[in-house]
Tab-separated table of C-alpha atoms in Angstrom:
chain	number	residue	atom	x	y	z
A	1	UNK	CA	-46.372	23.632	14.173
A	2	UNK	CA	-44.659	24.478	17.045
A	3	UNK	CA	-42.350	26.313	15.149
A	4	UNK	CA	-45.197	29.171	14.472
A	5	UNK	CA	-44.221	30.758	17.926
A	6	UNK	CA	-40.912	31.827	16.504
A	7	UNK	CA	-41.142	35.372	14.978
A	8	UNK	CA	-38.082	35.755	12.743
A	9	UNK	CA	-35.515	38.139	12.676
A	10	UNK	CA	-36.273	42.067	11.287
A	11	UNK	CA	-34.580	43.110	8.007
A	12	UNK	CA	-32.536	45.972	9.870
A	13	UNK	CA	-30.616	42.908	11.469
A	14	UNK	CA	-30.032	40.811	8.565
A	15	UNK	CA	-28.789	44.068	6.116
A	16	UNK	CA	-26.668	44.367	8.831
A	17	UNK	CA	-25.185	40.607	8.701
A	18	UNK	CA	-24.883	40.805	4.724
A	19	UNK	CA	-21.830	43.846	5.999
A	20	UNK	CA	-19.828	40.857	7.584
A	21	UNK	CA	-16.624	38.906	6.062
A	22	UNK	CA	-17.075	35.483	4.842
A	23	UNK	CA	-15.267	34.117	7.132
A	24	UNK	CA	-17.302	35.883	10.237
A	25	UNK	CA	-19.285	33.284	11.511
A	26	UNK	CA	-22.487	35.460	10.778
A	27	UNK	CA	-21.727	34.978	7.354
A	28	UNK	CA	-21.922	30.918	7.789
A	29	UNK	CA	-25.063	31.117	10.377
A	30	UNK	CA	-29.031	30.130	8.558
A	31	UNK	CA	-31.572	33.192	9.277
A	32	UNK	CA	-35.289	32.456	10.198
A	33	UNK	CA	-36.652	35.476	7.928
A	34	UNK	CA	-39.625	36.737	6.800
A	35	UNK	CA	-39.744	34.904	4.029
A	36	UNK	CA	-37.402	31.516	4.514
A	37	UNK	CA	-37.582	29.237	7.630
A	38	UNK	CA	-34.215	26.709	8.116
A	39	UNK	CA	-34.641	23.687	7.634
A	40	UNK	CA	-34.016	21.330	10.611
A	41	UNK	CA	-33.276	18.646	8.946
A	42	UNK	CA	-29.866	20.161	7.931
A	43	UNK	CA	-28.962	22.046	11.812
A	44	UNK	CA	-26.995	20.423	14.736
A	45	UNK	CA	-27.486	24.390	16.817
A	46	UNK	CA	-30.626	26.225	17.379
A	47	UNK	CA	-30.170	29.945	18.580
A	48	UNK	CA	-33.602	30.793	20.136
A	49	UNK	CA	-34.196	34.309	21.967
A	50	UNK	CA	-37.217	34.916	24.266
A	51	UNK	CA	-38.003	37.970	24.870
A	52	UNK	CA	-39.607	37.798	28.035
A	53	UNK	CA	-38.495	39.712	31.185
A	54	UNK	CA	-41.238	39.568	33.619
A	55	UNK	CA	-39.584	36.793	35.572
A	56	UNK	CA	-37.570	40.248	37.426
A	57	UNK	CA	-38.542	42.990	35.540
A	58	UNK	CA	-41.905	43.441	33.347
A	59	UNK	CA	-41.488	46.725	32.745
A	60	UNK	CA	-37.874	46.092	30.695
A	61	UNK	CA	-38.151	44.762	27.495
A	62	UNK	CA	-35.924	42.351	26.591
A	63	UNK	CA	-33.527	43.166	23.155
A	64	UNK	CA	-31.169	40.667	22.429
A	65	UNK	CA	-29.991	42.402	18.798
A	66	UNK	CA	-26.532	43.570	20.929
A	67	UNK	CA	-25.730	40.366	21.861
A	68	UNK	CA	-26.447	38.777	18.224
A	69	UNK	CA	-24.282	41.449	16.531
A	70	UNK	CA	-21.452	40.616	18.780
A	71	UNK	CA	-21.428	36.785	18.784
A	72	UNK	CA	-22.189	36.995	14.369
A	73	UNK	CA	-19.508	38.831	14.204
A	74	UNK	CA	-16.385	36.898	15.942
A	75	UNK	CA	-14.653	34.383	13.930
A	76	UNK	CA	-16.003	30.452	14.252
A	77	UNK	CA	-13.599	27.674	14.930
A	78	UNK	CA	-12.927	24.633	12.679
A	79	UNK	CA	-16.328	24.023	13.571
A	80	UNK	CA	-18.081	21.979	10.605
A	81	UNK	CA	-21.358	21.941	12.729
A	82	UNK	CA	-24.371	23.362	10.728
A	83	UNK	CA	-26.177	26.554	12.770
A	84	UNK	CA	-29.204	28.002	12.698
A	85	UNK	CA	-30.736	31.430	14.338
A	86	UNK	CA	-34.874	30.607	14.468
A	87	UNK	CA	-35.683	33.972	16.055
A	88	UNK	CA	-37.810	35.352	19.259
A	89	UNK	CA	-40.271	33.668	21.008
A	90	UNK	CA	-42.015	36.886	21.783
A	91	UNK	CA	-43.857	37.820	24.979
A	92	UNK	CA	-47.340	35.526	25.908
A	93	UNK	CA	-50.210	37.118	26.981
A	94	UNK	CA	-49.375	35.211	30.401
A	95	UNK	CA	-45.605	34.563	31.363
A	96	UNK	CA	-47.312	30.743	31.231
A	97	UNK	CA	-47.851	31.220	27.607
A	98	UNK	CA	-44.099	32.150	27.003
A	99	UNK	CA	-43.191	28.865	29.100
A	100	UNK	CA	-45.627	27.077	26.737
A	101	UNK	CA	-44.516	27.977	23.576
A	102	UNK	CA	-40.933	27.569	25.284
A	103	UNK	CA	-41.204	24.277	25.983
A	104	UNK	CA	-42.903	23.353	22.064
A	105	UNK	CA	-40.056	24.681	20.649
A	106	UNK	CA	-37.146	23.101	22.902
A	107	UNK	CA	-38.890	19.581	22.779
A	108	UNK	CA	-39.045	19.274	19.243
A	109	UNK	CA	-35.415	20.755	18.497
A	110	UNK	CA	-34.766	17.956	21.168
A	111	UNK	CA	-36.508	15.397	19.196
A	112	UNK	CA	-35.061	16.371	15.724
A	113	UNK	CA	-31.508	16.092	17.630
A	114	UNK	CA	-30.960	19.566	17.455
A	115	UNK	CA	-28.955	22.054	20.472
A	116	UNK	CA	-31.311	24.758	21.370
A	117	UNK	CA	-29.012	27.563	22.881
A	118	UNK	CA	-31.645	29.790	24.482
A	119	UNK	CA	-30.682	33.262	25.233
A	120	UNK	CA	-33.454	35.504	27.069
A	121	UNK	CA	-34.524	37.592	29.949
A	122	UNK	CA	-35.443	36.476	33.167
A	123	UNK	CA	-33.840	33.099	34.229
A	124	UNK	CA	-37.442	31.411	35.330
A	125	UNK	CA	-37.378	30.701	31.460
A	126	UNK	CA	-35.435	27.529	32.551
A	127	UNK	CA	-38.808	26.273	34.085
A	128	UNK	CA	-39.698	26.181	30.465
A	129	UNK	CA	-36.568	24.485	29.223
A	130	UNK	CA	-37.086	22.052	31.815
A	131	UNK	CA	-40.966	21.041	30.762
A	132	UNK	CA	-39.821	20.315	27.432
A	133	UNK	CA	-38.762	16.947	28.710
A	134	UNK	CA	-41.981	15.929	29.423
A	135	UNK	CA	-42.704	15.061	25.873
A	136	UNK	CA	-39.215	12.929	25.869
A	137	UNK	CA	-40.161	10.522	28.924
A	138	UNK	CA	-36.744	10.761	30.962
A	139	UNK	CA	-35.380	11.980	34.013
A	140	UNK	CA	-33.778	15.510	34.096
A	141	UNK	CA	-30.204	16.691	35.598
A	142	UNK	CA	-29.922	20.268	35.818
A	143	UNK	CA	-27.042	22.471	36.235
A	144	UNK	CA	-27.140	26.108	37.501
A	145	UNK	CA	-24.540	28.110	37.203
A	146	UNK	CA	-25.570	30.752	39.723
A	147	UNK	CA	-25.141	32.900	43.175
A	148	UNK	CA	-28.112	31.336	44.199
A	149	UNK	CA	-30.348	28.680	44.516
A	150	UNK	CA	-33.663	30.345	43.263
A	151	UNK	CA	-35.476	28.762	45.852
A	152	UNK	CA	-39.054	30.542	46.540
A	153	UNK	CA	-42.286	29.896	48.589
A	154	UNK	CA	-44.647	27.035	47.821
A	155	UNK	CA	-47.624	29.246	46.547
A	156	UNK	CA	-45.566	32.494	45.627
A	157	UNK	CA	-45.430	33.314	42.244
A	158	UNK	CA	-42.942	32.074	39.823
A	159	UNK	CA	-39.930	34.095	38.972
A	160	UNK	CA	-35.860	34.366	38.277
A	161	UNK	CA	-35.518	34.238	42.062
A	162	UNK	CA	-37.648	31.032	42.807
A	163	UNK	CA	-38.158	29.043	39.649
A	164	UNK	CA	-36.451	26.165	41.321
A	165	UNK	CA	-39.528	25.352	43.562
A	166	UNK	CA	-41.456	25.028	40.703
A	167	UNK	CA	-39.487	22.657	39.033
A	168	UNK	CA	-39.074	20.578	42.225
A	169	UNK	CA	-42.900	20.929	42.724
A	170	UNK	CA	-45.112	20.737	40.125
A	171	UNK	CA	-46.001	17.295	38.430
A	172	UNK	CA	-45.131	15.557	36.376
A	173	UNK	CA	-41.836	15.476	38.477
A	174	UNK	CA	-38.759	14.890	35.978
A	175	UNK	CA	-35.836	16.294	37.965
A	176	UNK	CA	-33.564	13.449	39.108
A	177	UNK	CA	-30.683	16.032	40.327
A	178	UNK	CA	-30.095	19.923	40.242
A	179	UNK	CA	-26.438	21.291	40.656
A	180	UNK	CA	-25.430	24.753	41.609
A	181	UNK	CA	-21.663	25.855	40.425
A	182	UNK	CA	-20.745	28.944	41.994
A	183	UNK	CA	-23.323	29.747	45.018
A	184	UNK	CA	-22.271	32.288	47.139
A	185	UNK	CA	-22.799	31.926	50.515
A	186	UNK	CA	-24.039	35.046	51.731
A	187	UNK	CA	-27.066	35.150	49.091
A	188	UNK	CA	-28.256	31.898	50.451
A	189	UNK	CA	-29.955	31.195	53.750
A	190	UNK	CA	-29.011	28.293	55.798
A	191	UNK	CA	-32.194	26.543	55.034
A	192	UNK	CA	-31.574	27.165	51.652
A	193	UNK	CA	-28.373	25.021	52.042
A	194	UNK	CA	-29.311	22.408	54.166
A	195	UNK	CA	-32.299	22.054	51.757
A	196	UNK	CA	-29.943	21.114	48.925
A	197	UNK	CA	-28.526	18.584	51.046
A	198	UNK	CA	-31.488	16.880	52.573
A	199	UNK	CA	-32.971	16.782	48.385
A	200	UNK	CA	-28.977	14.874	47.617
A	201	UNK	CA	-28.777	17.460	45.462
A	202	UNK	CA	-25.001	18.963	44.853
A	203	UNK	CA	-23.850	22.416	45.341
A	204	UNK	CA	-20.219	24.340	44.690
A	205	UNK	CA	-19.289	27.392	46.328
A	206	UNK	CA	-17.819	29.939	43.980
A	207	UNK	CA	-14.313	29.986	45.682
A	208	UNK	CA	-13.865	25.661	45.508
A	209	UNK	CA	-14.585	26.445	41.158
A	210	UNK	CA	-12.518	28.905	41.172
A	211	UNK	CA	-9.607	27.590	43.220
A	212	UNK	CA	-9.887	24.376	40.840
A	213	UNK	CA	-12.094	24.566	37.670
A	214	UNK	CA	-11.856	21.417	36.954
A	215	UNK	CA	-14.002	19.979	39.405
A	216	UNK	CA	-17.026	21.124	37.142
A	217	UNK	CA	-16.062	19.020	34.451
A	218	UNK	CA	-18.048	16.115	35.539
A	219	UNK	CA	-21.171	17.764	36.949
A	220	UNK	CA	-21.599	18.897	33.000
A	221	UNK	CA	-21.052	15.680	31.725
A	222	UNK	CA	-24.094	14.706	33.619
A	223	UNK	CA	-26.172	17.329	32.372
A	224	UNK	CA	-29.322	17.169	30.253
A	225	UNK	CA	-29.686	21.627	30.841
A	226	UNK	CA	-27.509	23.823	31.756
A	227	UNK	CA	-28.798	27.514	32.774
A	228	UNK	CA	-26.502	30.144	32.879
A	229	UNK	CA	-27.286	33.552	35.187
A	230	UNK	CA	-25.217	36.344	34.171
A	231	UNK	CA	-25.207	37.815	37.450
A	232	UNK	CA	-22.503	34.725	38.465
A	233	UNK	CA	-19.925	36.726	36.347
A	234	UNK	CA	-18.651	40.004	38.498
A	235	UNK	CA	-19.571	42.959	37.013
A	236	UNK	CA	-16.048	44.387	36.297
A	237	UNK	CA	-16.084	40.819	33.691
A	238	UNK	CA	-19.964	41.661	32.456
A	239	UNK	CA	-20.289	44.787	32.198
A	240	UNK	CA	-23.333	44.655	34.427
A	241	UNK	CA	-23.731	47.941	36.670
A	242	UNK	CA	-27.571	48.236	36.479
A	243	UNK	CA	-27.263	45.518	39.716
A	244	UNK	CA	-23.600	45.533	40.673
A	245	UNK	CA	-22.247	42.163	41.583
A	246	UNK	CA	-18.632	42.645	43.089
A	247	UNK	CA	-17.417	38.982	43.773
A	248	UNK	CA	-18.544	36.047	40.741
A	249	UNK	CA	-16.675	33.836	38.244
A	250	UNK	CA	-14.469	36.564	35.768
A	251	UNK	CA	-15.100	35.928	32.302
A	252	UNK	CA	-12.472	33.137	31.281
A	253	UNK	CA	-13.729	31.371	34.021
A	254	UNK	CA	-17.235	31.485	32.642
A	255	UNK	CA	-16.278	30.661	29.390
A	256	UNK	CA	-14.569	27.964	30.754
A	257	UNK	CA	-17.624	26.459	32.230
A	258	UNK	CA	-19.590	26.984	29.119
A	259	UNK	CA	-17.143	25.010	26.965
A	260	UNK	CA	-17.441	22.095	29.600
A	261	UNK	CA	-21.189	22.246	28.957
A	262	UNK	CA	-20.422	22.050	25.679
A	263	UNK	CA	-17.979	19.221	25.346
A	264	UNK	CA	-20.564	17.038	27.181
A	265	UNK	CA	-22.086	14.324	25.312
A	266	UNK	CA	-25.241	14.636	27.647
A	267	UNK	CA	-25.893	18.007	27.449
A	268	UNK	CA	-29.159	18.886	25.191
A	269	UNK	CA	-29.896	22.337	26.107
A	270	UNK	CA	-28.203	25.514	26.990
A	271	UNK	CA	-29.359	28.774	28.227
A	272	UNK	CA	-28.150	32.600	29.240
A	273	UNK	CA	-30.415	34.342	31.181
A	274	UNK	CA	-30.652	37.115	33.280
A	275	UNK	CA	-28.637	39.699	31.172
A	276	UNK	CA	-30.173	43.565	31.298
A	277	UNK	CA	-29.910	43.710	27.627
A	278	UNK	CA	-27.572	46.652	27.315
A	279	UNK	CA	-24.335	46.795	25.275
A	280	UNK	CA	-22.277	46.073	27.795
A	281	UNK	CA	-22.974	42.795	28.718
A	282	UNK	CA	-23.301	41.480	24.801
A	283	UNK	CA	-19.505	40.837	24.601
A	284	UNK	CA	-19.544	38.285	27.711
A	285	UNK	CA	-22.655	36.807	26.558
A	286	UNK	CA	-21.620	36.087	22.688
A	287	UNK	CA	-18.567	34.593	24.018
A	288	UNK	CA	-20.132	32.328	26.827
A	289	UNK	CA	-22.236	30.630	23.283
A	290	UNK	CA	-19.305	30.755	21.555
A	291	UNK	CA	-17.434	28.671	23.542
A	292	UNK	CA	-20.657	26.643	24.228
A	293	UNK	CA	-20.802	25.706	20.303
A	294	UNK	CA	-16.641	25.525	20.541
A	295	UNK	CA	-16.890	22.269	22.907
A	296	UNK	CA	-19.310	21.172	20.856
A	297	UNK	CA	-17.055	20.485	18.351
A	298	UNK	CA	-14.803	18.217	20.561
A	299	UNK	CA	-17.590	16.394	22.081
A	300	UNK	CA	-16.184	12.300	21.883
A	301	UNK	CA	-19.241	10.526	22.392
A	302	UNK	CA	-18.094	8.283	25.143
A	303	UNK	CA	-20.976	7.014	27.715
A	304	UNK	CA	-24.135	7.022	27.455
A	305	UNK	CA	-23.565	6.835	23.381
A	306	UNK	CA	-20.564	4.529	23.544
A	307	UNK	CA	-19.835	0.897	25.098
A	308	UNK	CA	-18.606	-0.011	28.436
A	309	UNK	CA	-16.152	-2.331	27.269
A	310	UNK	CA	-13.819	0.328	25.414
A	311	UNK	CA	-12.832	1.488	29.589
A	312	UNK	CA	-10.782	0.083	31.913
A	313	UNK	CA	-12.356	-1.084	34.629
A	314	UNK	CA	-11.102	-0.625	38.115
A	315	UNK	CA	-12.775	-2.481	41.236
A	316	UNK	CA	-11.846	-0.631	44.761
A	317	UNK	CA	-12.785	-2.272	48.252
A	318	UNK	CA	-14.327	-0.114	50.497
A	319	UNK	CA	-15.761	-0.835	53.776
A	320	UNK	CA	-18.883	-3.036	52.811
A	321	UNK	CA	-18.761	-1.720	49.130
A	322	UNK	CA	-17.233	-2.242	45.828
A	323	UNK	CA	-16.856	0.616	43.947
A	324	UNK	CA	-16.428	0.234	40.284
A	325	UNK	CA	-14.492	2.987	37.726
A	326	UNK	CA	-14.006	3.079	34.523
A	327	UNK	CA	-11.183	4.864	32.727
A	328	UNK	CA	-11.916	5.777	29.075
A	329	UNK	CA	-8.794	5.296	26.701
A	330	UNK	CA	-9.658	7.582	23.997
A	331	UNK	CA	-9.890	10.922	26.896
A	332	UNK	CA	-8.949	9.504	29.894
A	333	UNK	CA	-12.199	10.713	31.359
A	334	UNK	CA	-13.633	8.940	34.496
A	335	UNK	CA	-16.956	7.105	35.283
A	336	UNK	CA	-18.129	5.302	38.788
A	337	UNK	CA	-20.784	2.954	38.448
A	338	UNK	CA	-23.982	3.217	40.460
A	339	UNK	CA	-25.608	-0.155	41.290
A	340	UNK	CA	-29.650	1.304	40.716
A	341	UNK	CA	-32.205	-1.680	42.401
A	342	UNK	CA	-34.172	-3.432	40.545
A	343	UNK	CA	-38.224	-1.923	39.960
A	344	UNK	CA	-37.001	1.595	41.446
A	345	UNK	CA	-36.924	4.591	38.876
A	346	UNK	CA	-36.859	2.323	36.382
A	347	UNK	CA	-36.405	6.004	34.752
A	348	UNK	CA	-32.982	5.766	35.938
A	349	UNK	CA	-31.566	2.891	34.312
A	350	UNK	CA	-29.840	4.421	31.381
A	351	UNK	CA	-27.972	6.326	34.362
A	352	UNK	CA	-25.812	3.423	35.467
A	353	UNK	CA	-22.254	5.368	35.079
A	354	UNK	CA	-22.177	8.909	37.190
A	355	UNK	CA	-19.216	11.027	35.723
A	356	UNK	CA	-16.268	11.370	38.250
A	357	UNK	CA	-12.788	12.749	38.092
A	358	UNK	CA	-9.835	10.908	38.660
A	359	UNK	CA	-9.204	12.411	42.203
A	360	UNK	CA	-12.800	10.351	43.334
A	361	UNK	CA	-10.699	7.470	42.180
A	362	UNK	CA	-7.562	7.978	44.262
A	363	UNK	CA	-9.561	9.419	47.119
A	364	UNK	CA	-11.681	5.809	46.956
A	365	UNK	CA	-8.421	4.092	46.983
A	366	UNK	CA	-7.993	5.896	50.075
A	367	UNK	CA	-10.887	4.635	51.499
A	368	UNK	CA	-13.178	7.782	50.745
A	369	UNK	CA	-16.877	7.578	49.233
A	370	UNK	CA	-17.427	9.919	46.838
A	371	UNK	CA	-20.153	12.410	47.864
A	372	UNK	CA	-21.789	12.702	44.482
A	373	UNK	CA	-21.627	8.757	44.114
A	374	UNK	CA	-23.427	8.305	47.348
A	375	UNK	CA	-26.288	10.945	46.562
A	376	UNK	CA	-26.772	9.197	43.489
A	377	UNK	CA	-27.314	5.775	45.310
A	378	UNK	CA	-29.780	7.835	48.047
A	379	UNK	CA	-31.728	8.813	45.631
A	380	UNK	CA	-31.969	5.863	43.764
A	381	UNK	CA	-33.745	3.999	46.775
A	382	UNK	CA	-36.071	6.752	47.623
């Protein structure tokens, strides 16, 4: 069972949860114990820690107990979602073995229809995430919200600082698009950058999210994972002084981004990584998951779950094209449609609407292609 790799929580931590209120949301959250495993069969959410560091540092061990006391005891929502806390995936022998057992888990909370939000050490743990859709036979769109790109070399070893090249690497190849919110310039080489745009891959500079939040909104609606890296937040918002970061999003921006993760009907996993484990940090991190599970709770599923012909359709001209949007009644959310060929990434074909914002729209009525639309299409006939 793939389950076995989950160790479950100690009984220090759960005499500790039998303190809270009724009406703390620790008190309405389904323990993986010693004794009693959840059933999945009766979760929509799947907290998962993984206690492995060794991505940055092997020496620190990873204890995510902080974070758990803060987030178990805030105060849920009208949520009506059931939630579930399976425990640590603890340490491999090999940091391949963590990614292994990583991956069992994720895939079959995937495959029961279940949200794993993964909350762990070193941010390479996404490489795990990521290999979990092997198993489900579809093309991936990742979202990192990060400083950098995580780019390493070819044959260097894996870690938080150049899992990327792994994912874009190694077979079998999955990744259809990656999507940085929030690089910062300075922390990225110029190769780097012009590497994103030669792959048609889309990138956002902290100051555009920042100056207009909104713009994200879309890029999560296209996401199967989104990967969080703590060190995006400044550290006057995180509470991270260990490695000061002065410039990053402040913490109702994160939480901001993590509900729009969370209100998309795409998204299927959701991960915090990169946090040094001390008490300082747990605050930002239990509310980043909280809001997470909050958008849950107002997800509409609209495309790909609901039908074309609830929208209205607009048709716009433009130079030898014809773009096609669709407007959805019920949230008055935007679509453009991307024309994939025929017997190319036949993969792909469930993709056929690419989330957009109403400002693509009017800027295509102004004769302007969309960026993102016309990566998609590259990358379609590659």
């Amino acid at each position: 069972m793939e389950f076995d790799f989950l160790s479950p929580l100690t009984d220090d931590f759960l005499e500790a949860v039998n303190t809270l209120t009724p009406q703390q949301l620790g008190s309405k959250i389904v323990f993986h114990t010693k004794d009693q495993f959840p059933d999945v069969n009766k979760i929509n959410i799947a907290i998962v820690g993984v206690l492995e560091n060794r991505g940055i540092d092997s020496s620190k061990l990873v204890d995510l107990t902080a974070i758990r006391q803060e987030l178990y005891a805030m105060f849920p929502g009208n949520w009506d979602a059931s939630i579930a806390d399976l425990g640590d995936i603890v340490q491999g022998n090999s940091i391949d073995d963590t990614y292994f057992a990583l991956k069992k888990v994720v895939a079959n909370l995937i495959k029961n229809k279940i949200i794993p939000i993964v909350i762990g050490g070193s941010q390479d743990l996404t490489y795990g995430m990521y290999r979990a859709y092997d198993e489900l036979e579809q093309m991936v769109n990742l979202v990192a919200i990060d400083s950098k790109f995580d780019f390493g070399k070819e044959n260097e070893n894996v870690s938080a600082a150049s899992y990327l090249t792994k994912i874009i690497i190694d077979e079998p190849n999955n990744l259809f698009n990656y999507c940085n919110v929030g690089y910062q310039t300075y922390y990225n080489s110029q190769e780097e950058i012009d590497l994103i745009e030669k792959l048609f891959f889309d990138a956002y500079r902290l100051g555009e999210i920042s100056n207009n939040i909104a713009l994200a909104e879309p890029v999560f609606r296209d996401a199967d994972i989104v990967s969080v890296d703590l060190n995006s937040v400044k550290s006057s918002d995180s509470g991270n002084f260990s490695s000061f970061v002065p410039n990053g999003f402040n913490g109702k921006e994160i939480c901001s981004l993590a509900r729009y993760a969370g209100i998309s009907d795409k998204v299927s996993a959701f991960g915090v990584f990169n946090q040094g484990s001390s008490q300082q940090e747990s605050p930002v991190v239990a509310q980043i998951i909280w809001y997470f599970i909050e958008g849950f709770h107002y997800r509409s599923n609209e495309y790909p779950f609901g039908s074309r012909e609830n929208y209205i359709k607009y048709i716009v001209p433009i130079d030898e094209d014809t773009l096609v949007f669709y407007k959805s009644d019920k949230t008055e959310r935007w679509w453009i449609e991307i024309p994939f060929i025929s017997n190319v990434n036949n993969k792909l074909k469930r993709n056929t609407l690419l989330p957009c914002s109403h400002d693509e729209y009017l800027a295509a009525c102004n004769q302007e292609l969309p960026e993102r639309w016309w990566k998609a299409q590259r990358k379609n006939t590659i």
